[in-house]
Short mmCIF file of C-alpha atoms in Angstrom, two decimals:
data_model
loop_
_atom_site.label_atom_id
_atom_site.label_comp_id
_atom_site.label_asym_id
_atom_site.label_seq_id
_atom_site.Cartn_x
_atom_site.Cartn_y
_atom_site.Cartn_z
CA UNK M 1 -48.25 -26.84 6.18
CA UNK M 2 -47.91 -29.97 4.64
CA UNK M 3 -44.25 -31.43 2.92
CA UNK M 4 -45.29 -30.31 -0.54
CA UNK M 5 -45.73 -26.93 0.69
CA UNK M 6 -42.53 -26.71 2.89
CA UNK M 7 -40.57 -28.71 0.13
CA UNK M 8 -41.50 -25.58 -2.25
CA UNK M 9 -40.06 -23.14 0.13
CA UNK M 10 -37.07 -25.07 0.06
CA UNK M 11 -37.02 -24.70 -4.30
CA UNK M 12 -37.30 -21.17 -3.34
CA UNK M 13 -34.63 -20.81 -0.70
CA UNK M 14 -32.42 -22.69 -3.37
CA UNK M 15 -32.95 -19.94 -5.91
CA UNK M 16 -32.16 -17.61 -3.20
CA UNK M 17 -29.07 -18.73 -2.41
CA UNK M 18 -28.18 -19.50 -6.24
CA UNK M 19 -29.02 -15.41 -6.68
CA UNK M 20 -26.84 -14.35 -3.91
CA UNK M 21 -23.96 -16.12 -5.00
CA UNK M 22 -24.08 -15.23 -8.32
CA UNK M 23 -24.62 -11.26 -7.16
CA UNK M 24 -21.85 -12.20 -4.78
CA UNK M 25 -19.20 -13.61 -7.07
CA UNK M 26 -19.82 -11.18 -10.24
CA UNK M 27 -20.11 -8.32 -7.58
CA UNK M 28 -16.76 -9.18 -6.20
CA UNK M 29 -15.40 -9.06 -9.70
CA UNK M 30 -16.95 -5.68 -10.59
CA UNK M 31 -16.07 -3.98 -7.17
CA UNK M 32 -12.53 -4.89 -7.48
CA UNK M 33 -12.41 -3.23 -10.64
CA UNK M 34 -14.22 -0.42 -9.28
CA UNK M 35 -12.25 -0.35 -6.29
CA UNK M 36 -9.15 -0.36 -8.49
CA UNK M 37 -10.25 2.35 -10.53
CA UNK M 38 -11.32 4.31 -7.79
CA UNK M 39 -7.95 4.66 -6.17
CA UNK M 40 -6.08 4.95 -9.44
CA UNK M 41 -4.98 8.65 -9.43
CA UNK M 42 -6.56 8.99 -13.34
CA UNK M 43 -8.98 11.46 -12.53
CA UNK M 44 -11.81 10.51 -15.28
CA UNK M 45 -11.81 6.98 -13.81
CA UNK M 46 -12.10 8.33 -10.42
CA UNK M 47 -14.86 10.79 -11.04
CA UNK M 48 -16.83 7.95 -13.14
CA UNK M 49 -16.74 5.44 -10.60
CA UNK M 50 -17.24 7.73 -7.66
CA UNK M 51 -20.51 8.66 -10.01
CA UNK M 52 -21.49 5.17 -10.05
CA UNK M 53 -21.20 4.39 -6.40
CA UNK M 54 -23.18 7.36 -5.57
CA UNK M 55 -25.84 6.31 -7.63
CA UNK M 56 -26.14 2.85 -6.43
CA UNK M 57 -25.87 4.08 -2.95
CA UNK M 58 -28.29 6.62 -3.49
CA UNK M 59 -31.44 5.08 -5.01
CA UNK M 60 -33.49 2.13 -3.40
CA UNK M 61 -32.22 -1.31 -4.74
CA UNK M 62 -35.98 -1.90 -5.66
CA UNK M 63 -35.89 0.92 -8.19
CA UNK M 64 -32.83 -0.65 -9.75
CA UNK M 65 -34.44 -3.68 -10.26
CA UNK M 66 -37.51 -1.98 -11.83
CA UNK M 67 -34.94 -0.05 -14.36
CA UNK M 68 -32.79 -3.37 -15.27
CA UNK M 69 -36.11 -5.37 -15.44
CA UNK M 70 -38.74 -3.05 -17.30
CA UNK M 71 -36.27 -0.10 -18.36
CA UNK M 72 -34.22 -2.59 -20.46
CA UNK M 73 -37.11 -4.01 -21.93
CA UNK M 74 -38.34 -0.75 -22.86
CA UNK M 75 -35.16 -0.17 -24.95
CA UNK M 76 -35.94 -3.29 -26.54
CA UNK M 77 -33.48 -5.30 -24.83
CA UNK M 78 -35.49 -8.31 -23.80
CA UNK M 79 -33.54 -10.29 -20.90
CA UNK M 80 -34.96 -13.21 -19.20
CA UNK M 81 -36.17 -12.89 -15.59
CA UNK M 82 -32.79 -14.80 -14.33
CA UNK M 83 -30.36 -12.63 -16.69
CA UNK M 84 -31.92 -9.24 -15.72
CA UNK M 85 -32.15 -9.87 -11.94
CA UNK M 86 -28.86 -11.25 -11.62
CA UNK M 87 -27.63 -8.10 -13.60
CA UNK M 88 -29.39 -5.99 -11.35
CA UNK M 89 -27.90 -7.65 -8.17
CA UNK M 90 -24.32 -7.54 -9.60
CA UNK M 91 -24.19 -3.68 -10.68
CA UNK M 92 -25.57 -3.18 -6.91
CA UNK M 93 -23.18 -5.47 -5.02
CA UNK M 94 -20.50 -3.83 -7.39
CA UNK M 95 -21.05 -0.42 -6.28
CA UNK M 96 -20.92 -1.22 -2.47
CA UNK M 97 -18.16 -4.06 -2.79
CA UNK M 98 -16.46 -1.45 -4.61
CA UNK M 99 -16.74 1.57 -1.87
CA UNK M 100 -15.78 -1.29 0.93
CA UNK M 101 -12.44 -2.28 -0.88
CA UNK M 102 -11.92 1.34 -1.81
CA UNK M 103 -11.78 2.35 1.77
CA UNK M 104 -9.67 -0.81 2.56
CA UNK M 105 -7.26 0.24 -0.25
CA UNK M 106 -6.85 3.37 1.39
CA UNK M 107 -6.39 2.34 4.73
CA UNK M 108 -2.94 0.66 3.90
CA UNK M 109 -0.13 2.36 4.99
CA UNK M 110 0.99 4.90 2.68
CA UNK M 111 4.67 3.49 3.63
CA UNK M 112 3.51 0.12 2.18
CA UNK M 113 3.06 1.59 -1.53
CA UNK M 114 6.33 3.96 -0.98
CA UNK M 115 8.33 0.98 0.06
CA UNK M 116 7.21 -1.36 -2.91
CA UNK M 117 7.81 1.54 -5.33
CA UNK M 118 11.44 2.19 -3.87
CA UNK M 119 11.97 -1.60 -4.52
CA UNK M 120 10.69 -1.15 -8.20
CA UNK M 121 7.67 -3.21 -8.02
CA UNK M 122 5.30 -2.26 -10.74
CA UNK M 123 1.54 -1.46 -10.12
CA UNK M 124 0.49 -5.03 -10.93
CA UNK M 125 2.83 -6.30 -8.29
CA UNK M 126 2.35 -3.33 -5.57
CA UNK M 127 -1.55 -4.69 -6.14
CA UNK M 128 -1.29 -7.88 -5.83
CA UNK M 129 1.58 -9.02 -3.54
CA UNK M 130 1.54 -5.76 -1.24
CA UNK M 131 -1.73 -3.74 -1.10
CA UNK M 132 -4.48 -5.83 -1.77
CA UNK M 133 -3.85 -8.93 0.60
CA UNK M 134 -3.57 -6.20 3.28
CA UNK M 135 -6.76 -4.52 1.89
CA UNK M 136 -8.64 -7.53 1.70
CA UNK M 137 -7.96 -8.57 5.50
CA UNK M 138 -8.97 -5.10 6.52
CA UNK M 139 -12.53 -5.47 4.49
CA UNK M 140 -13.56 -8.91 5.73
CA UNK M 141 -15.75 -7.77 8.52
CA UNK M 142 -17.53 -5.14 6.29
CA UNK M 143 -17.69 -7.51 2.79
CA UNK M 144 -19.20 -10.33 5.05
CA UNK M 145 -21.75 -7.87 6.49
CA UNK M 146 -22.52 -6.88 3.20
CA UNK M 147 -22.69 -10.41 2.06
CA UNK M 148 -25.70 -10.63 4.48
CA UNK M 149 -27.17 -7.59 3.49
CA UNK M 150 -27.15 -8.94 0.12
CA UNK M 151 -28.84 -12.33 0.80
CA UNK M 152 -31.58 -10.69 2.22
CA UNK M 153 -31.87 -7.99 -0.36
CA UNK M 154 -32.38 -10.81 -3.06
CA UNK M 155 -36.03 -11.07 -1.29
CA UNK M 156 -36.72 -8.00 -3.59
CA UNK M 157 -36.40 -9.91 -6.66
CA UNK M 158 -39.86 -11.29 -5.72
CA UNK M 159 -41.22 -7.98 -6.93
CA UNK M 160 -40.23 -8.83 -10.69
CA UNK M 161 -41.75 -12.13 -10.41
CA UNK M 162 -38.70 -14.11 -9.44
CA UNK M 163 -39.88 -16.87 -7.16
CA UNK M 164 -36.96 -17.31 -4.74
CA UNK M 165 -37.41 -17.93 -0.84
CA UNK M 166 -39.98 -14.85 -0.11
CA UNK M 167 -42.06 -15.12 -2.91
CA UNK M 168 -42.52 -18.73 -2.24
CA UNK M 169 -43.18 -17.82 0.76
CA UNK M 170 -46.13 -15.44 0.09
CA UNK M 171 -47.54 -18.14 -2.58
CA UNK M 172 -47.92 -20.52 0.40
CA UNK M 173 -49.33 -18.52 2.55
CA UNK M 174 -52.14 -17.10 -0.34
CA UNK M 175 -52.86 -21.12 -0.85
CA UNK M 176 -53.22 -22.04 2.97
CA UNK M 177 -54.04 -18.77 4.94
CA UNK M 178 -51.45 -19.03 7.72
CA UNK M 179 -49.16 -15.97 7.08
CA UNK M 180 -48.16 -16.07 10.57
CA UNK M 181 -46.78 -19.85 10.35
CA UNK M 182 -45.16 -19.77 6.78
CA UNK M 183 -43.62 -16.32 7.16
CA UNK M 184 -42.35 -17.33 10.30
CA UNK M 185 -40.63 -20.52 8.70
CA UNK M 186 -39.49 -18.34 6.10
CA UNK M 187 -37.93 -15.93 8.38
CA UNK M 188 -36.34 -18.84 10.23
CA UNK M 189 -34.84 -19.99 6.91
CA UNK M 190 -33.42 -16.97 6.03
CA UNK M 191 -31.70 -16.50 9.76
CA UNK M 192 -30.25 -20.14 9.45
CA UNK M 193 -28.27 -18.56 6.51
CA UNK M 194 -27.36 -14.98 7.74
CA UNK M 195 -26.53 -15.85 11.32
CA UNK M 196 -23.99 -18.35 10.75
CA UNK M 197 -22.18 -15.55 8.38
CA UNK M 198 -22.85 -12.71 11.17
CA UNK M 199 -20.97 -15.18 13.82
CA UNK M 200 -18.45 -15.63 11.17
CA UNK M 201 -17.78 -11.77 10.65
CA UNK M 202 -17.59 -11.08 14.22
CA UNK M 203 -14.81 -13.50 14.84
CA UNK M 204 -12.71 -12.40 11.75
CA UNK M 205 -13.01 -9.28 13.66
CA UNK M 206 -11.79 -10.07 16.74
CA UNK M 207 -8.91 -12.23 15.16
CA UNK M 208 -8.24 -9.13 13.36
CA UNK M 209 -8.18 -6.77 16.15
CA UNK M 210 -5.76 -9.26 17.97
CA UNK M 211 -3.66 -9.62 15.26
CA UNK M 212 -2.93 -6.00 15.26
CA UNK M 213 -2.00 -5.85 18.78
CA UNK O 1 22.12 22.10 -18.43
CA UNK O 2 24.32 20.14 -20.42
CA UNK O 3 27.54 20.48 -18.31
CA UNK O 4 26.66 17.03 -16.30
CA UNK O 5 26.10 15.13 -19.66
CA UNK O 6 30.13 14.39 -19.93
CA UNK O 7 30.59 13.67 -16.19
CA UNK O 8 29.34 9.86 -16.44
CA UNK O 9 32.73 8.42 -17.72
CA UNK O 10 33.83 5.32 -15.57
CA UNK O 11 36.21 6.61 -13.35
CA UNK O 12 36.74 6.75 -9.51
CA UNK O 13 35.62 9.88 -9.22
CA UNK O 14 32.10 9.09 -11.28
CA UNK O 15 28.96 11.17 -10.07
CA UNK O 16 26.99 8.51 -9.01
CA UNK O 17 24.19 10.83 -8.24
CA UNK O 18 23.92 14.68 -9.65
CA UNK O 19 21.13 17.14 -8.52
CA UNK O 20 21.35 20.59 -10.61
CA UNK O 21 18.95 23.17 -9.67
CA UNK O 22 16.27 21.41 -8.35
CA UNK O 23 13.32 22.55 -6.95
CA UNK O 24 9.99 21.34 -5.62
CA UNK O 25 6.90 22.73 -4.40
CA UNK O 26 3.60 21.40 -2.80
CA UNK O 27 1.28 23.90 -4.18
CA UNK O 28 2.64 27.55 -3.36
CA UNK O 29 5.15 26.11 -0.56
CA UNK O 30 8.51 25.60 -2.16
CA UNK O 31 10.30 22.62 -0.29
CA UNK O 32 13.31 22.28 -2.10
CA UNK O 33 14.95 25.61 -3.99
CA UNK O 34 18.41 25.50 -6.05
CA UNK O 35 19.50 22.37 -4.93
CA UNK O 36 23.09 21.21 -6.27
CA UNK O 37 24.96 18.13 -4.95
CA UNK O 38 26.78 15.49 -6.42
CA UNK O 39 27.40 12.37 -4.86
CA UNK O 40 30.77 10.37 -5.92
CA UNK O 41 30.58 6.54 -6.20
CA UNK O 42 31.48 5.24 -2.89
CA UNK O 43 31.24 8.38 -1.03
CA UNK O 44 28.63 8.87 2.14
CA UNK O 45 26.80 11.88 2.64
CA UNK O 46 24.98 12.65 5.92
CA UNK O 47 22.10 14.92 5.73
CA UNK O 48 20.93 17.14 8.66
CA UNK O 49 18.72 19.98 9.37
CA UNK O 50 15.59 21.30 11.49
CA UNK O 51 12.55 19.13 10.74
CA UNK O 52 10.60 20.68 7.77
CA UNK O 53 14.17 21.77 6.05
CA UNK O 54 13.43 19.32 3.26
CA UNK O 55 16.29 16.78 4.06
CA UNK O 56 13.95 14.07 3.64
CA UNK O 57 12.17 15.37 0.58
CA UNK O 58 15.44 15.67 -1.12
CA UNK O 59 16.43 11.94 -0.86
CA UNK O 60 12.43 11.10 -1.49
CA UNK O 61 12.97 13.12 -5.16
CA UNK O 62 15.98 10.92 -6.01
CA UNK O 63 14.30 7.76 -6.38
CA UNK O 64 11.10 9.78 -7.34
CA UNK O 65 8.78 8.85 -4.30
CA UNK O 66 8.30 12.80 -4.84
CA UNK O 67 8.12 14.48 -8.53
CA UNK O 68 10.46 17.83 -8.68
CA UNK O 69 9.16 20.34 -10.67
CA UNK O 70 12.47 22.18 -11.91
CA UNK O 71 16.10 21.53 -12.37
CA UNK O 72 17.44 17.91 -13.39
CA UNK O 73 18.40 14.62 -11.38
CA UNK O 74 20.77 12.04 -12.92
CA UNK O 75 21.48 8.88 -11.17
CA UNK O 76 24.53 6.41 -12.69
CA UNK O 77 23.97 8.55 -15.99
CA UNK O 78 20.25 8.14 -16.63
CA UNK O 79 18.12 11.58 -16.13
CA UNK O 80 15.12 11.02 -14.13
CA UNK O 81 11.97 12.20 -15.86
CA UNK O 82 8.42 11.87 -15.34
CA UNK O 83 8.17 8.54 -17.27
CA UNK O 84 7.95 5.20 -15.88
CA UNK O 85 10.83 3.79 -18.14
CA UNK O 86 13.76 6.50 -16.20
CA UNK O 87 11.77 5.96 -13.14
CA UNK O 88 12.16 2.46 -13.11
CA UNK O 89 15.80 2.34 -14.06
CA UNK O 90 16.36 4.75 -11.23
CA UNK O 91 15.01 2.99 -8.66
CA UNK O 92 16.56 -0.32 -9.85
CA UNK O 93 20.22 1.59 -8.55
CA UNK O 94 18.86 2.73 -5.51
CA UNK O 95 17.78 1.38 -2.34
CA UNK O 96 15.78 2.78 0.16
CA UNK O 97 15.71 2.41 3.88
CA UNK O 98 12.57 4.43 5.60
CA UNK O 99 11.81 5.46 9.41
CA UNK O 100 9.01 3.43 9.83
CA UNK O 101 10.50 0.40 8.31
CA UNK O 102 7.61 -0.11 5.93
CA UNK O 103 8.04 -3.91 5.81
CA UNK O 104 5.31 -5.84 4.31
CA UNK O 105 3.18 -7.34 7.53
CA UNK O 106 1.63 -10.26 5.89
CA UNK O 107 4.94 -11.89 4.66
CA UNK O 108 7.71 -13.38 6.60
CA UNK O 109 10.89 -11.83 6.88
CA UNK O 110 12.47 -14.20 3.81
CA UNK O 111 9.70 -13.26 1.44
CA UNK O 112 10.13 -9.51 2.34
CA UNK O 113 13.67 -9.81 0.97
CA UNK O 114 12.47 -12.12 -2.12
CA UNK O 115 9.58 -10.52 -3.58
CA UNK O 116 11.24 -7.59 -5.49
CA UNK O 117 13.82 -9.57 -6.85
CA UNK O 118 11.60 -12.48 -7.85
CA UNK O 119 8.73 -9.50 -9.36
CA UNK O 120 11.41 -6.59 -10.19
CA UNK O 121 14.50 -8.33 -11.92
CA UNK O 122 12.88 -11.91 -12.81
CA UNK O 123 15.26 -13.94 -10.66
CA UNK O 124 14.12 -17.00 -10.10
CA UNK O 125 12.64 -18.31 -6.49
CA UNK O 126 15.97 -20.44 -5.45
CA UNK O 127 18.61 -17.69 -6.68
CA UNK O 128 16.49 -15.16 -4.69
CA UNK O 129 16.27 -17.30 -1.44
CA UNK O 130 19.76 -17.64 -1.43
CA UNK O 131 20.59 -13.94 -1.99
CA UNK O 132 18.28 -13.00 0.83
CA UNK O 133 19.63 -15.42 3.12
CA UNK O 134 22.90 -14.57 2.33
CA UNK O 135 21.99 -10.89 3.09
CA UNK O 136 19.91 -11.56 6.38
CA UNK O 137 22.90 -13.43 7.55
CA UNK O 138 25.20 -10.05 6.73
CA UNK O 139 22.90 -8.01 9.17
CA UNK O 140 23.02 -10.94 11.42
CA UNK O 141 19.45 -11.85 11.65
CA UNK O 142 19.18 -15.05 9.31
CA UNK O 143 17.61 -16.98 12.58
CA UNK O 144 14.65 -14.80 12.22
CA UNK O 145 14.23 -15.77 8.47
CA UNK O 146 10.96 -17.33 8.75
CA UNK O 147 8.86 -15.11 11.63
CA UNK O 148 6.90 -12.24 10.55
CA UNK O 149 7.71 -8.53 11.21
CA UNK O 150 5.31 -7.90 13.74
CA UNK O 151 7.60 -10.87 15.85
CA UNK O 152 10.49 -8.52 15.48
CA UNK O 153 11.85 -5.93 17.50
CA UNK O 154 12.39 -2.26 15.68
CA UNK O 155 15.85 -2.70 15.63
CA UNK O 156 15.28 -6.14 14.10
CA UNK O 157 12.73 -4.81 11.72
CA UNK O 158 15.15 -2.20 10.17
CA UNK O 159 17.74 -4.54 9.89
CA UNK O 160 15.30 -6.74 8.08
CA UNK O 161 14.48 -3.54 5.99
CA UNK O 162 18.40 -2.87 5.04
CA UNK O 163 18.64 -6.58 3.58
CA UNK O 164 15.73 -6.26 1.86
CA UNK O 165 16.84 -3.40 -0.08
CA UNK O 166 20.26 -4.88 -0.30
CA UNK O 167 18.58 -7.73 -2.11
CA UNK O 168 18.22 -5.62 -5.13
CA UNK O 169 22.17 -5.04 -5.36
CA UNK O 170 21.27 -1.26 -5.49
CA UNK O 171 24.47 1.11 -6.13
CA UNK O 172 23.29 3.54 -3.74
CA UNK O 173 21.27 3.28 -0.56
CA UNK O 174 19.18 6.00 0.87
CA UNK O 175 18.33 6.18 4.72
CA UNK O 176 15.72 8.23 5.49
CA UNK O 177 15.93 8.98 9.21
CA UNK O 178 16.36 5.10 9.68
CA UNK O 179 16.62 5.29 13.57
CA UNK O 180 14.48 8.10 14.74
CA UNK O 181 11.54 5.57 15.48
CA UNK O 182 13.54 2.94 17.56
CA UNK O 183 14.09 2.95 21.14
CA UNK O 184 17.48 4.01 22.09
CA UNK O 185 18.72 0.41 23.19
CA UNK O 186 18.53 -0.54 19.59
CA UNK O 187 19.72 2.37 17.47
CA UNK O 188 23.46 1.15 17.97
CA UNK O 189 22.43 -2.21 15.83
CA UNK O 190 21.18 -0.42 13.20
CA UNK O 191 23.87 2.12 13.06
CA UNK O 192 26.59 -0.59 13.30
CA UNK O 193 24.79 -2.47 10.32
CA UNK O 194 25.01 0.89 8.26
CA UNK O 195 28.75 1.21 9.38
CA UNK O 196 29.50 -1.94 8.03
CA UNK O 197 27.92 -1.01 5.04
CA UNK O 198 29.91 2.12 4.53
CA UNK O 199 33.00 0.15 4.67
CA UNK O 200 32.04 -2.21 2.37
CA UNK O 201 32.23 0.73 -0.33
CA UNK O 202 28.48 1.41 -0.56
CA UNK O 203 27.24 4.95 -1.84
CA UNK O 204 25.14 6.30 0.92
CA UNK O 205 22.95 9.46 1.41
CA UNK O 206 21.86 9.36 5.47
CA UNK O 207 19.34 11.66 6.48
CA UNK O 208 19.59 11.52 10.25
CA UNK O 209 20.77 13.12 13.62
CA UNK O 210 23.31 10.81 14.77
CA UNK O 211 26.09 13.15 14.95
CA UNK O 212 28.80 10.03 16.16
CA UNK O 213 27.71 8.06 12.54
CA UNK O 214 28.15 11.30 10.70
CA UNK O 215 31.67 11.70 12.53
CA UNK O 216 32.82 7.94 11.98
CA UNK O 217 31.69 7.41 8.23
CA UNK O 218 30.25 10.31 6.48
CA UNK O 219 32.66 12.04 3.82
CA UNK O 220 30.70 15.07 4.01
CA UNK O 221 28.13 16.77 6.30
CA UNK O 222 25.31 18.82 4.66
CA UNK O 223 23.08 20.99 6.59
CA UNK O 224 19.63 22.13 5.28
CA UNK O 225 17.17 24.61 6.20
CA UNK O 226 14.05 25.76 4.69
CA UNK O 227 14.59 23.77 1.32
CA UNK O 228 18.20 24.68 0.41
CA UNK O 229 21.65 23.78 1.13
CA UNK O 230 23.20 26.11 3.74
CA UNK O 231 26.59 24.26 4.44
CA UNK O 232 28.43 21.35 3.50
CA UNK O 233 31.81 20.26 4.73
CA UNK O 234 33.84 17.38 5.69
CA UNK O 235 32.66 16.16 9.26
CA UNK O 236 35.72 17.30 11.40
CA UNK O 237 35.72 20.60 9.88
CA UNK O 238 31.51 20.88 10.10
CA UNK O 239 31.59 19.91 13.39
CA UNK O 240 34.36 22.10 14.67
CA UNK O 241 34.21 25.13 12.30
CA UNK O 242 30.35 25.69 11.27
CA UNK O 243 30.68 28.92 9.38
CA UNK O 244 26.95 29.62 9.36
CA UNK O 245 25.26 31.00 12.00
CA UNK O 246 22.28 28.41 11.55
CA UNK O 247 24.60 25.75 11.71
CA UNK O 248 25.81 26.54 15.03
CA UNK O 249 22.80 27.40 16.35
CA UNK O 250 21.54 23.88 15.03
CA UNK O 251 24.85 21.84 16.18
CA UNK O 252 24.11 23.77 19.68
CA UNK O 253 20.75 22.44 20.07
CA UNK O 254 21.21 18.50 18.96
CA UNK O 255 24.35 18.18 20.59
CA UNK O 256 23.13 19.45 23.96
CA UNK O 257 20.07 16.91 23.71
CA UNK O 258 22.28 13.62 23.02
#
């Protein structure tokens, strides 16, 4: 593998990072909305978001990408590959983060909400000042765990022709006929992205456990 | 239920809280039945009774942490309904102290006391901090203002919780078993704080089994069982001449254990 081919892999890596970042940022926004609706106490909202989460947790990510990429095109909605893939991953991340944060919000002791209510704090302040800061702390390890899954999951975007790291590896491998070498390098690149995050997640988990003692 | 409508004039005997024929169910279980209770401004009530008798439920209905299904509750003239407006009006008048303190663990003691005045009353940061420091000094814990709740003892946390509730300048304070979760050696510091508050004329309803506290500050002691008020009397009569067999049995058990 020469330098040009390695640089081609790095350009794929760049798109993997970009796609992960977009999916995570928009997924955080969507996930927060879903978690809040899921815990709102308003039955139609809770049912609708429960259904959404069940749908996206119960079907393969690959299928979700196909539906967004090809399905919307069949409906006459022609999105470019970037938009389609970003949309697919955002919907996916929203469901998973929504469920993680739903659990974290419900793990904050009921007394916290009761004390806020008794102090006549309204919903927005109860959530923003009291519940969410504690819920986010509780959810940090799981959230980072999901981010790692998401980064690796972006390799599925290669199936719909999006040239991220996995597809770049595939293309180089087809050119130089050294699949073991090429995919070894690709694997190392994924590992270098994900491992520090995993370490950070484990570190946070330990710190959280220590703080609760 | 119009008989209470005229009771809200500004006399000294003004009824601060009026509960009339209040009923509450959890599904098919009736938690409160036919509760009638009127509390004057400045009056101190101690509520006692066996566990599950509905005493916590009763005071939690007053600030609508629990909804009630029948009857009516008035606090300072406001009829407590199911709408956010009346609930909010009532909660501004009523402070509450919980068994497990429920301080916000991610905020310093000072921030705990400043949050609600700033967010719910729209008071500025400087004024909220001055009020918080003043009240923390009154519960004798000002030197801990910058610590976090987890760094304090249970008794200290409960005194912070009292100061936090007082920062909203309530006209009534509800205490829901404020000393039940404390180690014995910390009970006194919390009770002393409550006695001082009582001496300043605060209207108080306390769910507690601290009968010494009841004797010392209560104007009336109310005994509840199975969701109803069984007996109420001034403490000297309540402890020496209880009328009902259930009250005598309860007093016998609780005084023996102390």
